[in-house]
Short mmCIF file of C-alpha atoms in Angstrom, two decimals:
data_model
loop_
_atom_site.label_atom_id
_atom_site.label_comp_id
_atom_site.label_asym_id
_atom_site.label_seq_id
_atom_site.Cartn_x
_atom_site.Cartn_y
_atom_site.Cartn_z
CA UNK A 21 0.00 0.00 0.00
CA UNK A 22 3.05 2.16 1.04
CA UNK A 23 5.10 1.80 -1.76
CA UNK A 24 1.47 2.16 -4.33
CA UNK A 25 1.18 6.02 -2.88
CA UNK A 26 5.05 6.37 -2.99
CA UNK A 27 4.76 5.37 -6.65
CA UNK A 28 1.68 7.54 -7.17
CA UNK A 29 2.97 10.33 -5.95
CA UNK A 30 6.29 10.05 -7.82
CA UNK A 31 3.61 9.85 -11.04
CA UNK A 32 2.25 12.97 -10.05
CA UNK A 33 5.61 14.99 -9.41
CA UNK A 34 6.75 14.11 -13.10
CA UNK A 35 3.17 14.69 -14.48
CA UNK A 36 3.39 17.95 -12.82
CA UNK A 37 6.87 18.99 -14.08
CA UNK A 38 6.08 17.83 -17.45
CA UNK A 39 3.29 20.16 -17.90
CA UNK A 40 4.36 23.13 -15.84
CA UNK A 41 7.89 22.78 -18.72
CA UNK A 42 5.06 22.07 -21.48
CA UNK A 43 3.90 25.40 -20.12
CA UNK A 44 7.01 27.55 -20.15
CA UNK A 45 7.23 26.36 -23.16
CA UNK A 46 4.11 27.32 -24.22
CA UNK A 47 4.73 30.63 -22.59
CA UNK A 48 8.20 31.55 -24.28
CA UNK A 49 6.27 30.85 -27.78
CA UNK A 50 3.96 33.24 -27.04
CA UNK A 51 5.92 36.04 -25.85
CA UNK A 52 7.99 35.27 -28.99
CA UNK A 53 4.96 35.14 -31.07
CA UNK A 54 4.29 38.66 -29.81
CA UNK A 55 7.40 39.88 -29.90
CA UNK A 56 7.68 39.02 -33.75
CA UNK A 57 4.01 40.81 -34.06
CA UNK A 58 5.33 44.30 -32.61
CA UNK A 59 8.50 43.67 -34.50
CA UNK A 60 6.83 43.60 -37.94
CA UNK A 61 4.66 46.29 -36.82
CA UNK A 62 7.62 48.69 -36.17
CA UNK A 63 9.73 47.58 -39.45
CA UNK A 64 6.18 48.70 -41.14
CA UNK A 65 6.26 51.73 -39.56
CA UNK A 66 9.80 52.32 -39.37
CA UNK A 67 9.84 54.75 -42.51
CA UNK A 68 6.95 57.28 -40.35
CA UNK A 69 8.91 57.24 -37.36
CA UNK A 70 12.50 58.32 -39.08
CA UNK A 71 10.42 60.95 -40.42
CA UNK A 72 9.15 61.62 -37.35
CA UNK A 73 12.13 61.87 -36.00
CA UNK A 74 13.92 63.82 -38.55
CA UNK A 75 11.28 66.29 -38.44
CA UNK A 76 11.73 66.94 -34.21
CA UNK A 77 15.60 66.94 -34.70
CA UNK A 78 14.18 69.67 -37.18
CA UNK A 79 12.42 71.24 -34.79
CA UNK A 80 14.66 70.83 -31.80
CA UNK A 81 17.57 72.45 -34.23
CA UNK A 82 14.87 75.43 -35.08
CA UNK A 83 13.99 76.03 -31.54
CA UNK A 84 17.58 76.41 -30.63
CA UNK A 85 17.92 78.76 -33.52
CA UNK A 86 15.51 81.26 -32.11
CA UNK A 87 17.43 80.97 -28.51
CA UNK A 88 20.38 81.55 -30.02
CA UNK A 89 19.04 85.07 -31.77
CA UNK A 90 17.24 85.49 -28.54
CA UNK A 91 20.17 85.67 -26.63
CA UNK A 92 22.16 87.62 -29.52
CA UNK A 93 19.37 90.56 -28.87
CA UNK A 94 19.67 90.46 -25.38
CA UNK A 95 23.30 90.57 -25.26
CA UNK A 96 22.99 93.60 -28.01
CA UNK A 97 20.48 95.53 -25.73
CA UNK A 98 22.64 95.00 -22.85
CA UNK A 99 25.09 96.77 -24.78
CA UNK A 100 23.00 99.33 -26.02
CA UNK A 101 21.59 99.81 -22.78
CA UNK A 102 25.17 100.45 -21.12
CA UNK A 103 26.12 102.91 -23.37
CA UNK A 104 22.94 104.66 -23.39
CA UNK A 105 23.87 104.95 -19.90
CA UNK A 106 27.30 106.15 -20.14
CA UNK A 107 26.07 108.57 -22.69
#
């Protein structure tokens, strides 16, 4: 009787770890699966977003542009502001 539930158990144990690998198994082909989904999805899309991206380098470049001629004027009234004084 002993030795029946000793074998049953031991059954069960290597049931149970042969599904719960079937499982992560499973599991990795899945996330794969959706990993190879979003990938495709990006390469398709990979064209708008370079774009994208080239156009807010664009802007990023622009917006520095006008800080750069902010400053400029600022600098230049400071000047003309000191002499104005002096004069």
């Amino acid at each position: 009787m002993h030795h029946q539930v000793n074998r049953t158990t031991t059954t069960l144990k290597r049931k149970f770890i042969d599904e719960r690998t079937d499982l992560s198994v499973l599991r990795v082909k899945l996330e794969t699966t959706v990993l190879e989904k979003i990938a495709a999805r990006l390469k398709c899309l990979e064209e708008d977003l370079n774009e994208g991206l080239e156009a807010l380098t664009k802007s990023i470049d622009d917006v520095q542009n006008t800080v750069d001629i902010l400053t400029t004027i600022k600098n230049v009234t400071g000047l003309v502001a000191r002499i104005l004084v002096i004069i």
